[in-house]
Every structure is written in C-alpha cells, then in structure tokens.
Amino acid sequence: MKIAFFDTKDYDLPSFGKFAKERNIEFKFFETRLDEDTCGLARGFDGVCVFVNDDVSAPVIDKLYEYGVRIIALRCAGYNNVDLKACFGKIHVVRVPAYSPYAVAEHTMALLLTSVRRIHKAYIRTKDFNFSLSGLTGFDLHGKTVGVIGTGKIGKIFIGICRGFGMNVIAYDKYPDPKADCAYVSLDELFRQSDVISLHCPLSEETYHIIGEESIPKLKKGAIILNTSRGALIDADALLDGIKRRIVGAACLDVYEEETDVFFHDFSGHIVEDDTLARLISMPNVIVTSHQAFLTEEALENIADTTTQNLLDFGRGAHLENELCYRCGRVEDCMKERKERCF
Ligand code: NAI
C-alpha cells in the first residue's frame, strides 16, 4: 500500500519508519500540508496520512477521490478539519482515538503548575543569575475548584491528577458519565464556581467559542483558563479582553484558534502578523505551547502503531475499528456497531 504522508515532522519519522517496515506500508513523506494546492501530490497513492492542521475540506476530498485515494488516515484523535459528509461513500476516514490521554492531561497540569508557581519567570531569572523572588508569589492548588469541560478520556485523567492535588472537581459534559469522579453542574454554574477551567471537549458547532464574549463575564474573577483541546473553543480576542479587564487571571494555551499558519514553525527573527497572538504572548499571565501536549515517546509509538494498523485493516478489506463517518452517533442501525464498514 502506498500512502502520501502530509505535514511530516522530524519526530514522525522514527516511529512511522519502524511500523512501515514491519507492516509493509510504503510512506512517501511530504513536508507540505495537505490543501487544495498540494493535494495533487497524492495522485496515484492509495491513501493519505494527515495531521491536525491539514485541510481535508470538500474540494480537497473531491480531488483526492479523483486521484484514486480511498483512505484518509488521521494520525490524531480530533477530526474537526475533515468534512466527513463529503467523504461518505467515497473515501474511508480512520483516526487514532486514543494514543496517550496521559500525555495531554499531564501537559495540562504542567501548564497549570507553571502558571500558578511562575516557573516560566523563575527559569529565565535564574538562568541570568537573578535570584530575586519579587513577583513570584503563587497560590496553592489544594482546596481550589477546577471545572472540567468534557469528561472523556483526557478529561477523566486530568480529574484524577487534580484530585491528587486535593482540588475540588466539578464538571460539565453534554453526555455525563456516572462513573466519572466529579460532580456535574451546568455550564453557568461551572463558570461561576471555578478557580481553574480546563477544556477537554471536542470542537463542534456547539462548543465553538465556549469561552468567549458571552461566557467570560460569567467567570469567577481571576479564573485560570487551560486549553489543550482545540483553539476555536476560545474566542482569542474575547480572552485578551477578559485578561485586560482582569476577569481572567491567567491563560495556558496549547492550541490557538488561528494556529494553522503559525504553530509547528520557527518564526524567531520574523514579524508575527497575528496581532492577537502576539499580544497574548506578551502578557505576563499567558503561557503558550505550540500544540505539543500529545508529544511524548509513548504517544508517538501508539500513534504510529494504530495508524499503520488502521491502514493494514483497510488494505485487507477488514472491518475498520477506528472508522469515522458523519453519521457516527446519529443513526440507530450503525454499520460500525455491526462490525461492518460505514459504507
Ligand atoms: P473523548 O471523546 O474521550 O472525550 C470528549 C468528551 O467531550 C466526551 O465525554 C464528550 O461527551 C464530551 N463532549 C462532547 N460534546 C460536548 C459538548 N458540546 N459540551 C461538553 N462536552 C462535550 O476525547 P479525548 O480523547 O478526551 O480528547 C478531548 C479533546 O482533546 C479532543 O477532542 C481533541 O480536540 C483534544 N486533543 C488535543 C491534543 C493536543 O495535543 N493538544 C491531543 C489529543 C486530543
């Protein structure tokens, strides 16, 4: 099987190289992202392997289909960049539903601790032999209330970590899980009570700008916002305004609404055009990492393992355990639940 691999990063090569050899899959690694201009590179390939910022919209899908592509393998969990409806009946879509929820949950806590204990400032100071403690006063997490939005795989692990710190945990989920170790409340109640809010829900029409102009005035004064999920869950301009008005006490962002043209690239020495991002980064109480929450050795191994297994299953005509279709969760007689392909 020949697969065109888009948006290749150096960290992809060891793990995908290993599994490609073991499973006899031929990858052609392209540095460029998939979009309407680059999709011609996939001509003659059986499938494409894509990541979070590749453009898998309807025009791209139509062209891929015309070029003979029959499978899109996402090497990530989120799929908001794929038009599943446009794929239906033409190209199968598979993903990696879980590769290391620990990686993302642990990174979320790392960001929170960095922010509240001012580690980002202390690190730079001591590198310069400045041992002053001025302005480094933090606060205890113990006894504080964390509001978790989305109590799926990552949310649940983050809840466990917060419990370890002695935090009170409240949560909001559209589909509450009675087994989750938290008290479910309404969104408004969560906004009102939480000292820290962490986003672990998918990006959808319903969750778009869940933190935005409407919700920010409802927050507890000084609340810390953590986002390791998807950028557009937060309206970045409204967040900036909330920070300036001292409603939001701090923000830790691993994802950003307009990250596509910025994240994963080295812009040091260049002028960043995005004024909102530049202003956010200039704030002393904002920490930005560039979509790295997933980036652990364990996660990379699992991503390559599941992605190549998905491709292998497709190649031998088997049921696709990790297939996605626009009807997922919406139809009674689900083909996937019957262990058949979605079409
Ligand atoms: P999951 O599917 O296990 O959990 C998502 C949870 O969100 C579910 O409990 C679901 O019921 C809930 N949910 C769905 N719609 C909702 C709504 N409208 N309001 C509130 N909750 C809602 O997903 P998982 O694995 O925990 O991942 C969560 C998100 O983390 C993914 O959607 C992805 O965007 C992001 N992610 C980020 C990574 C990074 O490197 N920064 C890496 C992996 C995932």
Tab-separated table of N, CA and C in Angstrom, residues 117-218:
chain	number	residue	atom	x	y	z
A	117	ARG	N	2.806	28.788	39.797
A	117	ARG	CA	4.040	28.915	40.583
A	117	ARG	C	5.097	29.746	39.860
A	118	ARG	N	4.676	30.367	38.730
A	118	ARG	CA	5.549	31.316	37.987
A	118	ARG	C	6.875	30.678	37.565
A	119	ILE	N	6.840	29.402	37.235
A	119	ILE	CA	8.068	28.684	36.865
A	119	ILE	C	8.682	29.296	35.599
A	120	HIS	N	7.819	29.744	34.674
A	120	HIS	CA	8.329	30.316	33.427
A	120	HIS	C	9.170	31.560	33.689
A	121	LYS	N	8.818	32.304	34.729
A	121	LYS	CA	9.582	33.511	35.052
A	121	LYS	C	10.851	33.146	35.829
A	122	ALA	N	10.690	32.213	36.786
A	122	ALA	CA	11.829	31.821	37.627
A	122	ALA	C	12.940	31.207	36.773
A	123	TYR	N	12.551	30.412	35.779
A	123	TYR	CA	13.527	29.736	34.912
A	123	TYR	C	14.423	30.776	34.210
A	124	ILE	N	13.769	31.795	33.660
A	124	ILE	CA	14.536	32.819	32.929
A	124	ILE	C	15.408	33.621	33.900
A	125	ARG	N	14.846	33.925	35.071
A	125	ARG	CA	15.612	34.703	36.051
A	125	ARG	C	16.883	33.989	36.489
A	126	THR	N	16.735	32.723	36.914
A	126	THR	CA	17.918	32.036	37.466
A	126	THR	C	18.949	31.749	36.371
A	127	LYS	N	18.505	31.626	35.118
A	127	LYS	CA	19.458	31.474	34.000
A	127	LYS	C	20.372	32.691	33.915
A	128	ASP	N	19.816	33.853	34.395
A	128	ASP	CA	20.554	35.104	34.350
A	128	ASP	C	21.139	35.427	35.737
A	129	PHE	N	21.189	34.403	36.593
A	129	PHE	CA	21.691	34.545	37.964
A	129	PHE	C	20.933	35.604	38.746
A	130	ASN	N	19.661	35.793	38.411
A	130	ASN	CA	18.806	36.701	39.179
A	130	ASN	C	17.989	35.830	40.125
A	131	PHE	N	18.321	35.908	41.421
A	131	PHE	CA	17.663	35.037	42.388
A	131	PHE	C	16.598	35.768	43.217
A	132	SER	N	16.135	36.883	42.713
A	132	SER	CA	15.084	37.632	43.412
A	132	SER	C	13.747	36.871	43.342
A	133	LEU	N	12.972	36.950	44.423
A	133	LEU	CA	11.651	36.295	44.437
A	133	LEU	C	10.526	37.283	44.153
A	134	SER	N	10.901	38.502	43.907
A	134	SER	CA	9.881	39.537	43.715
A	134	SER	C	8.924	39.194	42.572
A	135	GLY	N	7.638	39.233	42.849
A	135	GLY	CA	6.625	38.981	41.820
A	135	GLY	C	6.382	37.511	41.524
A	136	LEU	N	6.993	36.610	42.304
A	136	LEU	CA	6.841	35.170	42.007
A	136	LEU	C	5.824	34.482	42.922
A	137	THR	N	5.103	35.252	43.731
A	137	THR	CA	4.150	34.626	44.658
A	137	THR	C	3.046	33.912	43.878
A	138	GLY	N	2.859	32.649	44.206
A	138	GLY	CA	1.797	31.875	43.550
A	138	GLY	C	0.673	31.601	44.513
A	139	PHE	N	-0.068	30.523	44.274
A	139	PHE	CA	-1.074	30.106	45.261
A	139	PHE	C	-1.175	28.583	45.241
A	140	ASP	N	-1.730	28.032	46.342
A	140	ASP	CA	-1.885	26.571	46.445
A	140	ASP	C	-3.023	26.110	45.526
A	141	LEU	N	-2.839	24.992	44.883
A	141	LEU	CA	-3.949	24.388	44.137
A	141	LEU	C	-4.877	23.637	45.104
A	142	HIS	N	-4.302	23.128	46.178
A	142	HIS	CA	-5.069	22.385	47.171
A	142	HIS	C	-6.269	23.214	47.631
A	143	GLY	N	-7.436	22.612	47.568
A	143	GLY	CA	-8.646	23.299	48.041
A	143	GLY	C	-9.303	24.187	46.992
A	144	LYS	N	-8.634	24.419	45.870
A	144	LYS	CA	-9.246	25.245	44.816
A	144	LYS	C	-10.209	24.384	43.988
A	145	THR	N	-11.112	25.054	43.261
A	145	THR	CA	-12.089	24.328	42.446
A	145	THR	C	-11.684	24.372	40.987
A	146	VAL	N	-11.609	23.182	40.399
A	146	VAL	CA	-11.331	23.098	38.969
A	146	VAL	C	-12.606	22.660	38.251
A	147	GLY	N	-12.935	23.352	37.170
A	147	GLY	CA	-14.098	22.993	36.360
A	147	GLY	C	-13.622	22.369	35.063
A	148	VAL	N	-13.999	21.115	34.845
A	148	VAL	CA	-13.526	20.387	33.663
A	148	VAL	C	-14.669	20.310	32.651
A	149	ILE	N	-14.441	20.817	31.455
A	149	ILE	CA	-15.469	20.761	30.408
A	149	ILE	C	-15.084	19.639	29.443
A	150	GLY	N	-15.859	18.554	29.477
A	150	GLY	CA	-15.533	17.367	28.676
A	150	GLY	C	-14.851	16.342	29.562
A	151	THR	N	-15.611	15.294	29.934
A	151	THR	CA	-15.057	14.289	30.855
A	151	THR	C	-14.872	12.957	30.130
A	152	GLY	N	-14.255	13.020	28.964
A	152	GLY	CA	-13.918	11.803	28.219
A	152	GLY	C	-12.588	11.258	28.714
A	153	LYS	N	-11.825	10.683	27.783
A	153	LYS	CA	-10.585	10.003	28.188
A	153	LYS	C	-9.604	10.969	28.865
A	154	ILE	N	-9.348	12.097	28.201
A	154	ILE	CA	-8.355	13.038	28.746
A	154	ILE	C	-8.914	13.751	29.973
A	155	GLY	N	-10.171	14.191	29.870
A	155	GLY	CA	-10.787	14.897	30.994
A	155	GLY	C	-10.749	14.065	32.267
A	156	LYS	N	-11.046	12.767	32.144
A	156	LYS	CA	-11.081	11.897	33.339
A	156	LYS	C	-9.685	11.780	33.971
A	157	ILE	N	-8.667	11.655	33.128
A	157	ILE	CA	-7.311	11.531	33.692
A	157	ILE	C	-6.899	12.847	34.351
A	158	PHE	N	-7.272	13.942	33.715
A	158	PHE	CA	-6.954	15.247	34.318
A	158	PHE	C	-7.664	15.387	35.668
A	159	ILE	N	-8.895	14.899	35.733
A	159	ILE	CA	-9.637	14.943	37.003
A	159	ILE	C	-8.871	14.159	38.088
A	160	GLY	N	-8.373	12.972	37.711
A	160	GLY	CA	-7.607	12.160	38.668
A	160	GLY	C	-6.365	12.908	39.162
A	161	ILE	N	-5.690	13.585	38.251
A	161	ILE	CA	-4.484	14.340	38.634
A	161	ILE	C	-4.871	15.475	39.596
A	162	CYS	N	-5.960	16.168	39.270
A	162	CYS	CA	-6.408	17.281	40.128
A	162	CYS	C	-6.804	16.778	41.514
A	163	ARG	N	-7.433	15.608	41.545
A	163	ARG	CA	-7.797	15.006	42.839
A	163	ARG	C	-6.535	14.772	43.669
A	164	GLY	N	-5.482	14.319	42.996
A	164	GLY	CA	-4.198	14.088	43.686
A	164	GLY	C	-3.643	15.351	44.331
A	165	PHE	N	-3.998	16.486	43.768
A	165	PHE	CA	-3.553	17.773	44.315
A	165	PHE	C	-4.519	18.303	45.380
A	166	GLY	N	-5.572	17.527	45.656
A	166	GLY	CA	-6.529	17.955	46.683
A	166	GLY	C	-7.472	19.046	46.201
A	167	MET	N	-7.729	19.082	44.889
A	167	MET	CA	-8.648	20.098	44.362
A	167	MET	C	-10.092	19.589	44.397
A	168	ASN	N	-11.053	20.495	44.481
A	168	ASN	CA	-12.465	20.122	44.301
A	168	ASN	C	-12.714	20.082	42.804
A	169	VAL	N	-13.385	19.028	42.344
A	169	VAL	CA	-13.597	18.921	40.898
A	169	VAL	C	-15.082	18.997	40.569
A	170	ILE	N	-15.434	19.956	39.713
A	170	ILE	CA	-16.786	19.989	39.148
A	170	ILE	C	-16.631	19.860	37.633
A	171	ALA	N	-17.694	19.461	36.960
A	171	ALA	CA	-17.533	19.223	35.521
A	171	ALA	C	-18.821	19.487	34.772
A	172	TYR	N	-18.635	19.746	33.473
A	172	TYR	CA	-19.779	19.826	32.566
A	172	TYR	C	-19.476	18.934	31.363
A	173	ASP	N	-20.452	18.124	30.977
A	173	ASP	CA	-20.317	17.311	29.769
A	173	ASP	C	-21.704	17.172	29.174
A	174	LYS	N	-21.784	17.222	27.866
A	174	LYS	CA	-23.096	17.054	27.227
A	174	LYS	C	-23.655	15.656	27.519
A	175	TYR	N	-22.735	14.712	27.659
A	175	TYR	CA	-23.141	13.332	27.957
A	175	TYR	C	-22.442	12.903	29.256
A	176	PRO	N	-22.970	13.298	30.418
A	176	PRO	CA	-22.296	12.991	31.689
A	176	PRO	C	-22.078	11.493	31.873
A	177	ASP	N	-20.969	11.155	32.506
A	177	ASP	CA	-20.646	9.749	32.759
A	177	ASP	C	-20.794	9.496	34.257
A	178	PRO	N	-21.765	8.664	34.640
A	178	PRO	CA	-21.991	8.443	36.074
A	178	PRO	C	-20.765	7.886	36.786
A	179	LYS	N	-19.837	7.292	35.997
A	179	LYS	CA	-18.650	6.698	36.647
A	179	LYS	C	-17.519	7.729	36.853
A	180	ALA	N	-17.695	8.922	36.306
A	180	ALA	CA	-16.621	9.926	36.428
A	180	ALA	C	-16.545	10.440	37.871
A	181	ASP	N	-15.328	10.706	38.326
A	181	ASP	CA	-15.098	11.102	39.713
A	181	ASP	C	-15.245	12.629	39.856
A	182	CYS	N	-16.457	13.118	39.636
A	182	CYS	CA	-16.673	14.569	39.693
A	182	CYS	C	-18.158	14.837	39.895
A	183	ALA	N	-18.456	16.066	40.296
A	183	ALA	CA	-19.865	16.476	40.418
A	183	ALA	C	-20.215	17.272	39.172
A	184	TYR	N	-21.221	16.797	38.432
A	184	TYR	CA	-21.626	17.539	37.230
A	184	TYR	C	-22.491	18.745	37.618
A	185	VAL	N	-22.218	19.853	36.959
A	185	VAL	CA	-23.001	21.071	37.172
A	185	VAL	C	-23.338	21.653	35.799
A	186	SER	N	-24.183	22.679	35.753
A	186	SER	CA	-24.470	23.333	34.469
A	186	SER	C	-23.237	24.151	34.069
A	187	LEU	N	-23.180	24.535	32.810
A	187	LEU	CA	-22.030	25.329	32.340
A	187	LEU	C	-21.929	26.636	33.125
A	188	ASP	N	-23.077	27.301	33.309
A	188	ASP	CA	-23.061	28.583	34.021
A	188	ASP	C	-22.542	28.422	35.445
A	189	GLU	N	-22.952	27.322	36.085
A	189	GLU	CA	-22.511	27.061	37.455
A	189	GLU	C	-20.994	26.817	37.464
A	190	LEU	N	-20.536	26.089	36.460
A	190	LEU	CA	-19.094	25.811	36.358
A	190	LEU	C	-18.324	27.128	36.199
A	191	PHE	N	-18.840	28.008	35.329
A	191	PHE	CA	-18.171	29.304	35.126
A	191	PHE	C	-18.136	30.104	36.438
A	192	ARG	N	-19.227	30.019	37.189
A	192	ARG	CA	-19.359	30.827	38.412
A	192	ARG	C	-18.432	30.345	39.533
A	193	GLN	N	-18.273	29.006	39.618
A	193	GLN	CA	-17.556	28.451	40.780
A	193	GLN	C	-16.066	28.194	40.571
A	194	SER	N	-15.634	28.063	39.315
A	194	SER	CA	-14.286	27.509	39.081
A	194	SER	C	-13.161	28.529	39.231
A	195	ASP	N	-12.128	28.112	39.978
A	195	ASP	CA	-10.891	28.907	40.030
A	195	ASP	C	-10.048	28.602	38.795
A	196	VAL	N	-10.203	27.369	38.296
A	196	VAL	CA	-9.458	26.929	37.112
A	196	VAL	C	-10.460	26.231	36.194
A	197	ILE	N	-10.401	26.547	34.897
A	197	ILE	CA	-11.293	25.864	33.940
A	197	ILE	C	-10.431	25.165	32.896
A	198	SER	N	-10.682	23.882	32.676
A	198	SER	CA	-9.876	23.145	31.708
A	198	SER	C	-10.778	22.549	30.630
A	199	LEU	N	-10.417	22.789	29.378
A	199	LEU	CA	-11.251	22.350	28.253
A	199	LEU	C	-10.770	21.011	27.705
A	200	HIS	N	-11.660	20.024	27.735
A	200	HIS	CA	-11.313	18.694	27.201
A	200	HIS	C	-12.447	18.127	26.349
A	201	CYS	N	-13.220	19.013	25.727
A	201	CYS	CA	-14.302	18.574	24.836
A	201	CYS	C	-13.847	18.757	23.391
A	202	PRO	N	-14.503	18.081	22.460
A	202	PRO	CA	-14.119	18.284	21.053
A	202	PRO	C	-14.630	19.631	20.543
A	203	LEU	N	-14.065	20.083	19.443
A	203	LEU	CA	-14.557	21.294	18.794
A	203	LEU	C	-15.729	20.919	17.898
A	204	SER	N	-16.854	21.584	18.110
A	204	SER	CA	-18.039	21.339	17.276
A	204	SER	C	-18.803	22.654	17.196
A	205	GLU	N	-19.913	22.646	16.463
A	205	GLU	CA	-20.714	23.878	16.401
A	205	GLU	C	-21.142	24.319	17.797
A	206	GLU	N	-21.429	23.319	18.639
A	206	GLU	CA	-21.914	23.651	19.991
A	206	GLU	C	-20.819	24.202	20.895
A	207	THR	N	-19.596	23.727	20.691
A	207	THR	CA	-18.534	24.122	21.622
A	207	THR	C	-17.673	25.262	21.075
A	208	TYR	N	-17.929	25.673	19.828
A	208	TYR	CA	-17.184	26.777	19.218
A	208	TYR	C	-17.300	28.021	20.125
A	209	HIS	N	-16.178	28.594	20.498
A	209	HIS	CA	-16.134	29.785	21.372
A	209	HIS	C	-16.911	29.578	22.674
A	210	ILE	N	-16.770	28.392	23.235
A	210	ILE	CA	-17.440	28.111	24.524
A	210	ILE	C	-16.910	29.082	25.594
A	211	ILE	N	-15.651	29.474	25.412
A	211	ILE	CA	-15.101	30.579	26.211
A	211	ILE	C	-15.045	31.783	25.269
A	212	GLY	N	-15.929	32.740	25.494
A	212	GLY	CA	-15.998	33.873	24.575
A	212	GLY	C	-16.713	35.055	25.226
A	213	GLU	N	-17.181	35.946	24.377
A	213	GLU	CA	-17.804	37.198	24.865
A	213	GLU	C	-18.917	36.953	25.870
A	214	GLU	N	-19.713	35.875	25.596
A	214	GLU	CA	-20.862	35.618	26.468
A	214	GLU	C	-20.463	35.006	27.799
A	215	SER	N	-19.515	34.073	27.749
A	215	SER	CA	-19.181	33.335	28.972
A	215	SER	C	-18.162	34.054	29.852
A	216	ILE	N	-17.264	34.827	29.272
A	216	ILE	CA	-16.192	35.427	30.084
A	216	ILE	C	-16.743	36.312	31.222
A	217	PRO	N	-17.786	37.119	30.975
A	217	PRO	CA	-18.325	37.906	32.106
A	217	PRO	C	-18.897	37.032	33.233
A	218	LYS	N	-19.193	35.733	32.930
A	218	LYS	CA	-19.764	34.856	33.961
A	218	LYS	C	-18.681	34.215	34.839
